[in-house]
Tab-separated table of C-alpha atoms in Angstrom:
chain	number	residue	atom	x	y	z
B	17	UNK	CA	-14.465	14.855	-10.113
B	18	UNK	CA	-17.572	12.591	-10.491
B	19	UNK	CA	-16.198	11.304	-14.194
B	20	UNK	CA	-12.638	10.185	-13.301
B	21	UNK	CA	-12.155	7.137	-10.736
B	22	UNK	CA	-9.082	8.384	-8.186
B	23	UNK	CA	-7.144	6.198	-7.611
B	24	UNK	CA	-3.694	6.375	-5.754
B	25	UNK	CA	-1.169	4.444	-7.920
B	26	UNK	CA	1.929	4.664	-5.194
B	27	UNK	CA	5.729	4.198	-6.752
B	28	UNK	CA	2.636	0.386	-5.088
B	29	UNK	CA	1.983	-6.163	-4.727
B	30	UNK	CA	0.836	-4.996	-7.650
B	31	UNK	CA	-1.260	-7.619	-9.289
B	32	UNK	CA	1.571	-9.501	-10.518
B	33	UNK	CA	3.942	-8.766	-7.354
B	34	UNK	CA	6.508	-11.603	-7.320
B	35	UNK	CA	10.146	-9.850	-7.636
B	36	UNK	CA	11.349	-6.811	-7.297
B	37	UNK	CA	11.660	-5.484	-11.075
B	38	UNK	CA	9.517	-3.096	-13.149
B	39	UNK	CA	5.166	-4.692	-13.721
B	40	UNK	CA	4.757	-6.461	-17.025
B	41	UNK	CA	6.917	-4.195	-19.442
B	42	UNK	CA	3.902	-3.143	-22.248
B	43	UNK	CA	5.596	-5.063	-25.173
B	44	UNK	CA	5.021	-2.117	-27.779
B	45	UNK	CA	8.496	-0.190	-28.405
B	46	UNK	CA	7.323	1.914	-31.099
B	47	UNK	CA	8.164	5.515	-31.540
B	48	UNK	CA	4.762	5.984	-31.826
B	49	UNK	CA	3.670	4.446	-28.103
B	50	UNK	CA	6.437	7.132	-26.802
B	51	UNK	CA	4.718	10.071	-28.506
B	52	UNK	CA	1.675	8.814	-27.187
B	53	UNK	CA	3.260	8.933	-23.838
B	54	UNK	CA	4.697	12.492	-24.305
B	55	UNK	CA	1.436	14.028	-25.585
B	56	UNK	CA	-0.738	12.555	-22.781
B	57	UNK	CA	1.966	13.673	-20.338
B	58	UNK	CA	2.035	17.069	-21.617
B	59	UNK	CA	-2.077	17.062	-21.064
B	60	UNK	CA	-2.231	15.203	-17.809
B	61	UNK	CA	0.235	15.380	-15.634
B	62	UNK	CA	0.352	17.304	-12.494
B	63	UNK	CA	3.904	18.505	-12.934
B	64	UNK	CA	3.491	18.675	-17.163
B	65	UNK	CA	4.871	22.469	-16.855
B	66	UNK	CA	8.242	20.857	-15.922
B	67	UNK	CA	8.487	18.470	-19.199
B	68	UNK	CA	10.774	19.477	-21.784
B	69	UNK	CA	9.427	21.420	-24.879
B	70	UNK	CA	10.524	18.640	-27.411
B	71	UNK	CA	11.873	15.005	-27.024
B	72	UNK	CA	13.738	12.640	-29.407
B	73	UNK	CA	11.952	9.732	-28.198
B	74	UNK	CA	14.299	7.286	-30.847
B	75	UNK	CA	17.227	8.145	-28.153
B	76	UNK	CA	15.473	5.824	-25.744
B	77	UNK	CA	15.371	2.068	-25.750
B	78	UNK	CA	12.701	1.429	-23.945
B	79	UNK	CA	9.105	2.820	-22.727
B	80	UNK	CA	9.949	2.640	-19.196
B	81	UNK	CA	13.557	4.374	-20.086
B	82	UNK	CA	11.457	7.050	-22.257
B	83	UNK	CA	9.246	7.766	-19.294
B	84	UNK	CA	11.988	8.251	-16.520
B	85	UNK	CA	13.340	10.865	-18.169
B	86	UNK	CA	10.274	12.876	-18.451
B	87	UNK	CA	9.546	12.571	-14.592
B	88	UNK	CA	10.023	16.018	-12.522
B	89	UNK	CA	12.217	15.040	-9.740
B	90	UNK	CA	12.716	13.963	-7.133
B	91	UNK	CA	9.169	14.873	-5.786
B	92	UNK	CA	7.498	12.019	-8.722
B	93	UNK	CA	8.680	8.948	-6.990
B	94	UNK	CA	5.344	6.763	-7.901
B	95	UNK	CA	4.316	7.609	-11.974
B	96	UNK	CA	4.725	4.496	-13.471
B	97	UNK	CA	3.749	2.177	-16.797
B	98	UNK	CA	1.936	-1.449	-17.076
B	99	UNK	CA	-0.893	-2.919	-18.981
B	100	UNK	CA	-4.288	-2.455	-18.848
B	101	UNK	CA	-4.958	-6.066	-17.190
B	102	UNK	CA	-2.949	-5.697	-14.624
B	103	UNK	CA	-3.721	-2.286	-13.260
B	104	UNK	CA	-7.719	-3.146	-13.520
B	105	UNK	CA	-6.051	-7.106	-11.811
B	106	UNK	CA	-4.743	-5.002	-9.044
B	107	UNK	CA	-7.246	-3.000	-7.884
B	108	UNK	CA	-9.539	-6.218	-7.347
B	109	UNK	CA	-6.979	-8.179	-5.338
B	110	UNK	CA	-6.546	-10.527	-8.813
B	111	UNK	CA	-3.123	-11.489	-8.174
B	112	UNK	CA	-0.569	-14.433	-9.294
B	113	UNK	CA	2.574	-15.468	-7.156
B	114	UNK	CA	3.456	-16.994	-3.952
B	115	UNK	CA	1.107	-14.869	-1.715
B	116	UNK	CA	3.673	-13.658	1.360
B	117	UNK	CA	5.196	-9.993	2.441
B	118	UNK	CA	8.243	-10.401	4.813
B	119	UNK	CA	10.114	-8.177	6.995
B	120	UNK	CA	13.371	-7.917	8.647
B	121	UNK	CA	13.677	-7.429	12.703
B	122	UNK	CA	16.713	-5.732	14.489
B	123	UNK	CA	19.229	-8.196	13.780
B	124	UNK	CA	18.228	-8.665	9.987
B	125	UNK	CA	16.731	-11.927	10.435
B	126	UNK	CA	14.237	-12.663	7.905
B	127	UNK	CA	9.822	-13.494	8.502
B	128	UNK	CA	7.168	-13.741	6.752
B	129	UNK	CA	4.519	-10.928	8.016
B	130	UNK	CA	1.330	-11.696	5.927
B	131	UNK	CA	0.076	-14.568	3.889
B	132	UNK	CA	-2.913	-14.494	1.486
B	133	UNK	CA	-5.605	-16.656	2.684
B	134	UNK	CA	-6.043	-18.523	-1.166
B	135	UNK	CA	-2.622	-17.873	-2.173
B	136	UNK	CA	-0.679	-20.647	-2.804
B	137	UNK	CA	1.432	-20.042	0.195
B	138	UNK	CA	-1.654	-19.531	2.621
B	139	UNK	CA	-3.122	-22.947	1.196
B	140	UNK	CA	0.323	-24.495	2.036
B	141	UNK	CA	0.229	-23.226	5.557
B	142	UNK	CA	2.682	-20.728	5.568
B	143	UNK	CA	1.887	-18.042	8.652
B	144	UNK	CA	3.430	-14.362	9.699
B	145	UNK	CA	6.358	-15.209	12.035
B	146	UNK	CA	8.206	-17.844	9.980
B	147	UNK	CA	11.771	-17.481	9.732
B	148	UNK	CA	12.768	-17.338	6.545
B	149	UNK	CA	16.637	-19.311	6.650
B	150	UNK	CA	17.207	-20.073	2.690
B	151	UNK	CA	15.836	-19.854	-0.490
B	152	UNK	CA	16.189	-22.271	-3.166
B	153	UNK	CA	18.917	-23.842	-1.281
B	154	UNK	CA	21.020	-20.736	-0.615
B	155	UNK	CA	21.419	-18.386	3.051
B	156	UNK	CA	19.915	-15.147	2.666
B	157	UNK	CA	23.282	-13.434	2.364
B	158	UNK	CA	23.898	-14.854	-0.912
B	159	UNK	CA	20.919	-12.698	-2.369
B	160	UNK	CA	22.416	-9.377	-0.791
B	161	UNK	CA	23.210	-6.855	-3.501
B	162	UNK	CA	26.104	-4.049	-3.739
B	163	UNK	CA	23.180	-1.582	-2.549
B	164	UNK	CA	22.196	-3.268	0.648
B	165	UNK	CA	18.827	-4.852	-0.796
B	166	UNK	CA	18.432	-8.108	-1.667
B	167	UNK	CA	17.448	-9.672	-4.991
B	168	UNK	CA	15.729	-13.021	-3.744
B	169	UNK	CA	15.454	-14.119	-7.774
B	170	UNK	CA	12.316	-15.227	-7.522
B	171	UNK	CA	11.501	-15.223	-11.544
B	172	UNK	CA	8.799	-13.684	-13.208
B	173	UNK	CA	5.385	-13.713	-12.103
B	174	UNK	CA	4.134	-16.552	-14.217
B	175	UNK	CA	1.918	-19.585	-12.542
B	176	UNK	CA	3.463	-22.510	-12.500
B	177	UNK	CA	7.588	-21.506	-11.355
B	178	UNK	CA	8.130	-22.886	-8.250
B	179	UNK	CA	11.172	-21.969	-5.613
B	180	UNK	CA	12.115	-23.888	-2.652
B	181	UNK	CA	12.023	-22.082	1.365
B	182	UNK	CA	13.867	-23.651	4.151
B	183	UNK	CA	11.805	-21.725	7.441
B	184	UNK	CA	12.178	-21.481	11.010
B	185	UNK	CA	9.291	-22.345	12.738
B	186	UNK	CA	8.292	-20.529	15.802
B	187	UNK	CA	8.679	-23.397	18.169
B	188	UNK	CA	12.579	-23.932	16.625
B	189	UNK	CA	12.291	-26.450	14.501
B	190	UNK	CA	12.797	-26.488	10.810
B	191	UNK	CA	10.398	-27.263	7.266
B	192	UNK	CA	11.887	-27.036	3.644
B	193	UNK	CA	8.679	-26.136	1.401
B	194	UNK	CA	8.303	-25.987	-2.194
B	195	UNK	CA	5.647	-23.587	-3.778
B	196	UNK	CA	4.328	-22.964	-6.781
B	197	UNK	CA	3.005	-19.547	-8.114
B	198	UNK	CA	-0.038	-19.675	-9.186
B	199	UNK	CA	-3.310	-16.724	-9.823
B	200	UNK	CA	-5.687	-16.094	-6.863
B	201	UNK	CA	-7.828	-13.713	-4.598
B	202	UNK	CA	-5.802	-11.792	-1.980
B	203	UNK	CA	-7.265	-10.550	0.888
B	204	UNK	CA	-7.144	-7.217	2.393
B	205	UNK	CA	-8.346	-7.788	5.965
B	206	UNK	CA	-5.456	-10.163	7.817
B	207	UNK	CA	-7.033	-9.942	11.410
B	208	UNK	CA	-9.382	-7.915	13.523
B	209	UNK	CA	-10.145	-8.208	17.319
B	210	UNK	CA	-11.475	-7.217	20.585
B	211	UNK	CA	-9.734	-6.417	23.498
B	212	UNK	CA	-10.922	-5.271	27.447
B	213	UNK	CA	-8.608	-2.765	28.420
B	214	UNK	CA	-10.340	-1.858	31.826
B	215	UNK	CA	-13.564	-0.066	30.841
B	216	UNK	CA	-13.040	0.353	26.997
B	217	UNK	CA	-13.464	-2.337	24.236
B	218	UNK	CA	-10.388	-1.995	21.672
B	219	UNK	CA	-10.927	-2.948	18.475
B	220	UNK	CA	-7.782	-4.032	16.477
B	221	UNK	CA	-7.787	-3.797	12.681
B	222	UNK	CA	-4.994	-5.608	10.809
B	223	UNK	CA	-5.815	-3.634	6.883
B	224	UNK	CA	-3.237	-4.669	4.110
B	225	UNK	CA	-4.406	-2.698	0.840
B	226	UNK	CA	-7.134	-0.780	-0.668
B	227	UNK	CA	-8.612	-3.110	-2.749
B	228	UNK	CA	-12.413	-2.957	-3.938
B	229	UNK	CA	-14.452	-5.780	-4.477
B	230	UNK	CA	-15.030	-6.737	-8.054
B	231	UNK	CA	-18.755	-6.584	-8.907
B	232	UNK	CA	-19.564	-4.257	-6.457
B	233	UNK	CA	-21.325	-0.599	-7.487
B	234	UNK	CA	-20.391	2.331	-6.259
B	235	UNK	CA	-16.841	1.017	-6.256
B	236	UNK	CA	-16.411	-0.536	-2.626
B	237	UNK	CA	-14.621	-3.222	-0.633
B	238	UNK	CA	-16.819	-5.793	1.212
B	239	UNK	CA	-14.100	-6.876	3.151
B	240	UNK	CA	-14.243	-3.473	5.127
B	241	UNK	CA	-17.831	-3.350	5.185
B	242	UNK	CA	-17.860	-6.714	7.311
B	243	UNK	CA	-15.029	-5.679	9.413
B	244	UNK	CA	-17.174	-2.458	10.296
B	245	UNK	CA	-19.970	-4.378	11.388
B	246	UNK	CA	-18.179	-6.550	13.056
B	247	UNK	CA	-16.609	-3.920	15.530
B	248	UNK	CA	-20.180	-2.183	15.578
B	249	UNK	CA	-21.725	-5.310	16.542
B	250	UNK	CA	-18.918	-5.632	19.348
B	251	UNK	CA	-19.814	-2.112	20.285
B	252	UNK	CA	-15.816	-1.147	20.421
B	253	UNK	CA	-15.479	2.617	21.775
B	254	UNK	CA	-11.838	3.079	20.683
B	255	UNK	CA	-10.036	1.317	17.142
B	256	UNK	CA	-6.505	0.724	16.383
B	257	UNK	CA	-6.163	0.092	12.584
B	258	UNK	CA	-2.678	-1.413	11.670
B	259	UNK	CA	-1.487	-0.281	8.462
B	260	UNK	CA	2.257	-1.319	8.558
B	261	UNK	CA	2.238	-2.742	5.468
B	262	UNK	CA	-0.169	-1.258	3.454
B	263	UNK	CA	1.188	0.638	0.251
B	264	UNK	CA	-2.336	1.903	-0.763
B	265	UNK	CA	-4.910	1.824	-3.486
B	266	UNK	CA	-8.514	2.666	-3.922
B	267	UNK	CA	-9.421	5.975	-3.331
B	268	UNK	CA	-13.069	4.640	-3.351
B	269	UNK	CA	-12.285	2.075	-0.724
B	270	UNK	CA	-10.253	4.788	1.367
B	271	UNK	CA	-13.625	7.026	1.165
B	272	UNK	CA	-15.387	4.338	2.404
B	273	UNK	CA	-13.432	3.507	5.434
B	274	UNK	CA	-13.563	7.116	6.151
B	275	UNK	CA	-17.454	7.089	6.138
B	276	UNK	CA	-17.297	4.596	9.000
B	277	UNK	CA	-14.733	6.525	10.829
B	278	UNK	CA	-16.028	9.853	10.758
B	279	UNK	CA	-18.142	10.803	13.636
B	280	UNK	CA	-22.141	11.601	13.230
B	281	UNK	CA	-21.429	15.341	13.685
B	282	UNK	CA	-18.799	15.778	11.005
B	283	UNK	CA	-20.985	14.308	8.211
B	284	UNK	CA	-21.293	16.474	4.823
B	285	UNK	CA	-17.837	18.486	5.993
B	286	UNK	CA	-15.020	18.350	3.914
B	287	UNK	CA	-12.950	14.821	3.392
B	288	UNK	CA	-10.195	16.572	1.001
B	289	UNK	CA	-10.126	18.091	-2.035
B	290	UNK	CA	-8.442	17.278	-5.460
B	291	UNK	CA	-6.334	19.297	-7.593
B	292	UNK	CA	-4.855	19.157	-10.922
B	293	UNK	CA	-2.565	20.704	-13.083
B	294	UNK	CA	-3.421	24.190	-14.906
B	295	UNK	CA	-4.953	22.622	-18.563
B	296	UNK	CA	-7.262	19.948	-16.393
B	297	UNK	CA	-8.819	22.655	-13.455
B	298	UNK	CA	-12.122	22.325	-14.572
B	299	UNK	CA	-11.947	19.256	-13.251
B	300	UNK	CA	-11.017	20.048	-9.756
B	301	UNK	CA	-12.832	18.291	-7.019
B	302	UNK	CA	-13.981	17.847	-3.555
B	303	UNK	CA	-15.051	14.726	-1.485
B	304	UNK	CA	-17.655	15.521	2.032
B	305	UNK	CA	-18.011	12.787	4.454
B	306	UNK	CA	-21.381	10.492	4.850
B	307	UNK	CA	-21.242	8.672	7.706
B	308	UNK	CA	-22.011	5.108	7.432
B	309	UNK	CA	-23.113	3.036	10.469
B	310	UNK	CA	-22.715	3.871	14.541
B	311	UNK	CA	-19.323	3.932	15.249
B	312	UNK	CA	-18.879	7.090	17.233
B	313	UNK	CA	-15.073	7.537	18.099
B	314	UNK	CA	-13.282	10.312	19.030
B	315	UNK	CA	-9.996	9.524	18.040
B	316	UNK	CA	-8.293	6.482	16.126
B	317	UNK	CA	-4.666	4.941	17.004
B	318	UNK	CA	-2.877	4.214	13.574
B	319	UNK	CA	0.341	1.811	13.559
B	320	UNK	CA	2.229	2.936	10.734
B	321	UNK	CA	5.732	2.074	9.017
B	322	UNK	CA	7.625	3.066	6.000
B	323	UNK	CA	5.337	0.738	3.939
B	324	UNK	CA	2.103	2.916	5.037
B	325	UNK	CA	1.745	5.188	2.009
B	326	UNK	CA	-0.714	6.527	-0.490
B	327	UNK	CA	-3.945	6.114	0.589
B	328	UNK	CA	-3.278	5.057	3.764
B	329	UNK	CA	-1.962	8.568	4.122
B	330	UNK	CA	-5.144	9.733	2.832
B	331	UNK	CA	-7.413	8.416	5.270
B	332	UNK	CA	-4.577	9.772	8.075
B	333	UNK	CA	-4.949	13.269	6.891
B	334	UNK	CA	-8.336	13.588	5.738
B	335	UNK	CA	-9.659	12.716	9.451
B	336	UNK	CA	-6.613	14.464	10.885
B	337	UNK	CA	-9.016	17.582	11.194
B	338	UNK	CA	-11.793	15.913	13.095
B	339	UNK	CA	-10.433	13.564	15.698
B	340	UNK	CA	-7.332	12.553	17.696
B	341	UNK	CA	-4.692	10.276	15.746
B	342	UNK	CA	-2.030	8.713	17.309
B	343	UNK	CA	0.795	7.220	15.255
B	344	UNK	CA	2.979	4.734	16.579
B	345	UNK	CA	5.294	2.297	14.619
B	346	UNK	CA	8.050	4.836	11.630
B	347	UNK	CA	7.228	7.650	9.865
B	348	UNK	CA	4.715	7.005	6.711
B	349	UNK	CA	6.146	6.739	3.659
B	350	UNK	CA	5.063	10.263	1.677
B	351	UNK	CA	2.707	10.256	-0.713
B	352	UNK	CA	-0.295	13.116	-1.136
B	353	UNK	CA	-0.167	13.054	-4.892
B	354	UNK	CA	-1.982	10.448	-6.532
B	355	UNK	CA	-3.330	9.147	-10.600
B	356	UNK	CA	-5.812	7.318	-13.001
B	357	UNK	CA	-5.173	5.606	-15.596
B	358	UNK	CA	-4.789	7.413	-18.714
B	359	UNK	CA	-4.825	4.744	-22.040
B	360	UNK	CA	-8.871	5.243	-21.740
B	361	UNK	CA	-7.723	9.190	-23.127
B	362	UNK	CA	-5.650	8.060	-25.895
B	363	UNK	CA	-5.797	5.415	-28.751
B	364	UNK	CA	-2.503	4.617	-29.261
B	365	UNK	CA	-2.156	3.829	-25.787
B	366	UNK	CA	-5.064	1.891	-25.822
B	367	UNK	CA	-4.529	-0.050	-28.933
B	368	UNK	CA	-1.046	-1.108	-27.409
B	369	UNK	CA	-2.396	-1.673	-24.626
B	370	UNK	CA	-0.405	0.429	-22.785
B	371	UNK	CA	-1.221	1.839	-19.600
B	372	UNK	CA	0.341	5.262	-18.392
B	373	UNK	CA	-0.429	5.888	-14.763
B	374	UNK	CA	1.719	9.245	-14.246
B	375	UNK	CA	0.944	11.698	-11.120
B	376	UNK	CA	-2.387	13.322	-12.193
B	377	UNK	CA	-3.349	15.215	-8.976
B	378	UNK	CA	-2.684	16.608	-5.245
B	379	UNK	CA	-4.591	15.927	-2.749
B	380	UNK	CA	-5.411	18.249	0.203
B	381	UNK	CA	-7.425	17.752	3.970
B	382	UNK	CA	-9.962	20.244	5.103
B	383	UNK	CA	-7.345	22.570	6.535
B	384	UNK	CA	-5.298	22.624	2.954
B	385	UNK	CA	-2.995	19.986	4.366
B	386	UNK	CA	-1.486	18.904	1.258
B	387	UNK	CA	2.503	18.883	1.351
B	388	UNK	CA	3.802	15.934	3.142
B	389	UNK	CA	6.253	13.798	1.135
B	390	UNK	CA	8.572	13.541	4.285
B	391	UNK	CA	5.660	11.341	5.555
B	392	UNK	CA	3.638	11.512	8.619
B	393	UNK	CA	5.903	11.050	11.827
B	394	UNK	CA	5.059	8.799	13.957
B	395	UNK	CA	4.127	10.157	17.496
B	396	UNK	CA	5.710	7.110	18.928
B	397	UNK	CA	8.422	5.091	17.181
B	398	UNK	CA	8.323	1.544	18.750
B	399	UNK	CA	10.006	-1.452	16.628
B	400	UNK	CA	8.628	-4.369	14.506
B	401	UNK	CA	7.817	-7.561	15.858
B	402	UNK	CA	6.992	-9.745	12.389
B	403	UNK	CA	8.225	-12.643	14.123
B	404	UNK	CA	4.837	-12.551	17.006
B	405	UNK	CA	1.666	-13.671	15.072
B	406	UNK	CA	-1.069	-11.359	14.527
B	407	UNK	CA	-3.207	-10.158	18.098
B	408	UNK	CA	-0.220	-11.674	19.822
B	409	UNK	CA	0.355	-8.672	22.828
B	410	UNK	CA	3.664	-9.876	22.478
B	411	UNK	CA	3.829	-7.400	19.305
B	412	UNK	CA	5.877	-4.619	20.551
B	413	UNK	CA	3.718	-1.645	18.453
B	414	UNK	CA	-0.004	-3.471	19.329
B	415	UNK	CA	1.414	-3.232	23.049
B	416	UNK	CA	2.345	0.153	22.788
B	417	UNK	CA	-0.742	1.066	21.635
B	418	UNK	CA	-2.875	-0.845	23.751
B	419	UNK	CA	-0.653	0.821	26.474
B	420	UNK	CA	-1.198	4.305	25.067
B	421	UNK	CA	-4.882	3.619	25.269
B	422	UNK	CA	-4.876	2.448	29.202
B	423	UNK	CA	-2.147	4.934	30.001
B	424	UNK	CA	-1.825	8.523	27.539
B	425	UNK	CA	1.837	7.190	26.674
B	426	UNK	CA	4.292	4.670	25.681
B	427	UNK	CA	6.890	3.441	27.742
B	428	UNK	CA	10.332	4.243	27.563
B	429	UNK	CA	11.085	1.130	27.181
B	430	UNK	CA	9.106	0.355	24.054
B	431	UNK	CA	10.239	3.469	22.437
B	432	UNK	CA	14.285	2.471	23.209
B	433	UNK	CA	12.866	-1.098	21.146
B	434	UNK	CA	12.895	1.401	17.828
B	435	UNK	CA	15.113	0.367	14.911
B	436	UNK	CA	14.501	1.563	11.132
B	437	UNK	CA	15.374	-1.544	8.656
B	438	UNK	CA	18.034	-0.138	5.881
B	439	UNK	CA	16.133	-2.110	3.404
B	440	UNK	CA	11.968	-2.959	3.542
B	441	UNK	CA	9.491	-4.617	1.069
B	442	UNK	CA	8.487	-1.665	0.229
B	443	UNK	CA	11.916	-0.751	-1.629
B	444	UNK	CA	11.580	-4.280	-2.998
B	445	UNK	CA	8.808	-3.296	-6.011
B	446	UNK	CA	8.278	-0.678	-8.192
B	447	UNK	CA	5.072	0.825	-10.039
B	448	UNK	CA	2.258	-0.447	-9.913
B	449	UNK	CA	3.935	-3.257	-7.643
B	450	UNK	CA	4.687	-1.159	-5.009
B	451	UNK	CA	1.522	-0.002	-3.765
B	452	UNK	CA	0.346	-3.303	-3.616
B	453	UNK	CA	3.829	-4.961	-2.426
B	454	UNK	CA	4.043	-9.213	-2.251
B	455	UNK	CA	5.689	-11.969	-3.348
């Protein structure tokens, strides 16, 4: 589908990611913003044979309310309603907040695990690894909820509310910091490296979201293009590309990394094909590879947790055909369906600016792969280490797979490291948050 930008809109730090509630609730209530909804549901969405024949939308007090109902579940985890701003915000790394993801280890202790360069967090000095001991003045335990989560009551994302840390810094002592949200640029690349394991240059690729680069036509990142050249200018023959905490995004941007991937004798075969539901099949599509640049690898080690989803997934199982891939980290998170925006296809929507983002389409790999909401497993499940800075060795699933690399396997010993966290950043957000998941 040349007409339609794909995009994959996961249940995804959204542009305004700073607590975990529902993006920017489209203010419009009317009854005529729900019929809107219903009609381009019954149109658009992948699943639309499973809506009922007639609603009473005035039983419902909300938009968001209205929606839930119509969703076919429990296989529509990710449709999803915000405004036009921020979904076009998102998908350009405009954000507002604090600028951090965090992470629990085995024993529930609290880190940081990314910080935005220009966020106001990153421009305070914040770094993965931190030890996060209180917020606002209160232990962590105080913001645990009756469903195991926590509700860190951060307040809306709005520039200029501030909240208070108290951190643990890695060298044991202590610094109280108070930040102030505010709008900037994320980034999506967090670190990239070369290592010598014997013979073979490693390159190590630290990608936190699909997000293009405003400006930039065909829709692209140029983030990934200078990683790329980087690693082609270190001449790297094997690539580990982290993607623990990446909820998604682009489709473009996913496409593109692909094109570098893909080896010279698998351009113009089949990247995946689209599908939607019975009214829209016209529209069906297909993607081939083009390879870009000289990277010529013949298989890729992913590192992977519950917060890889969407089109992270996408890339896994659209070069799952054509080369070896080696998961190690959790099982993926289980995504192949994915959306586009739909206000542009009706003008109630649109003059409410209201923006329905509903499952629109299945995606499928060369070899009709297309059914895995269980996730990708991971061939080796080796714990988190978010309190060992990035390219730090000392991370338990960069070890195992530089160790898989030098040796075919992982250790015993790294495997028995393996816990699963009961509650992730990932099942912090919602909507349009959640594939793009920060605070």
């Amino acid at each position: 589908m040349k007409n339609v930008k794909w995009i994959f809109a996961l249940l995804v730090l959204g542009f305004w990611a700073c607590e975990p509630k529902d993006d920017p609730n489209p203010s419009p209530q009317a009854d005529a913003v729900r019929g809107a909804i219903f009609e381009t549901m019954k149109e658009w969405y992948y699943w639309n044979q499973e809506l009922p024949g007639t609603v009473n939308t005035l039983d419902f007090s909300s938009n968001e309310e209205f929606l839930d109902a119509l969703l076919f579940k429990p296989l529509d985890r990710f449709s999803y309603l915000t405004t036009q701003e921020a979904f076009n915000n998102a998908f350009v790394g405009r954000n507002a907040g604090h600028g951090f993801g965090f992470a629990f280890d085995a024993e529930e202790r609290l880190y940081l695990t990314f910080v935005f360069n220009e966020a106001p967090a990153g421009k305070d000095g914040w770094k993965r690894g931190w030890e996060i001991l209180e917020i606002n003045g209160k232990p962590l335990v105080d913001y645990k909820t009756s469903s195991g989560g926590y509700d860190f009551k951060l307040g809306p994302p709005d520039p200029g509310i501030s909240n208070t840390f108290k951190f643990r810094l890695p060298d044991g002592t202590t610094t109280t910091r108070t930040n102030v949200k505010a709008e900037y640029q994320s980034n999506s690349v967090l670190f990239q490296n070369v290592y010598t394991i014997g013979a073979k240059k490693v390159g190590y690729w630290v990608y936190q979201s699909f997000k293009a680069t405003s400006g930039l036509t065909p829709t692209r990142s140029q983030e990934v293009e200078n990683s790329m050249n980087f690693f082609m200018e270190q001449n790297i023959n094997e690539l580990i590309i982290d993607l623990r905490y990446n909820g998604g995004g682009s489709v473009a941007v996913a496409e593109q990394i692909n094109n570098y991937l893909i080896q010279a004798s698998n351009s113009n075969k089949l990247m995946y094909t689209n599908k939607l539901n019975s009214l829209k099949s016209s529209l069906n599509d297909s993607e081939n590879f083009s390879k870009k640049g000289n990277l010529a690898l013949n298989r890729i080690i992913f590192i992977t947790s519950r917060g890889s989803a969407s089109a992270s997934e996408l890339v896994i199982n659209s070069l799952n055909p054509y080369m070896e891939l080696i998961l190690i980290g959790d099982n993926t998170f289980g995504k192949p369906v994915g959306s586009f925006p739909l206000s542009r296809f009706n003008r109630t929507l649109a003059e409410n600016n209201v923006e329905l983002v509903p499952i629109t389409f299945a995606t499928a790999n060369s070899e009709g792969k297309a059914d895995y909401f269980d996730g990708f497993p991971a061939n080796f499940s080796v714990g988190d280490s978010p309190q060992v800075p990035w390219g730090d060795t000392k991370d338990l699933r960069l070890a195992a797979a530089l160790q898989y690399i030098q040796n075919g396997t992982v250790s015993g010993r790294m495997i028995n490291t393996f816990y699963r966290p009961s509650w992730e950043m990932i099942d912090a957000f919602k909507g349009l948050q959640q594939e793009f998941p920060a605070y």
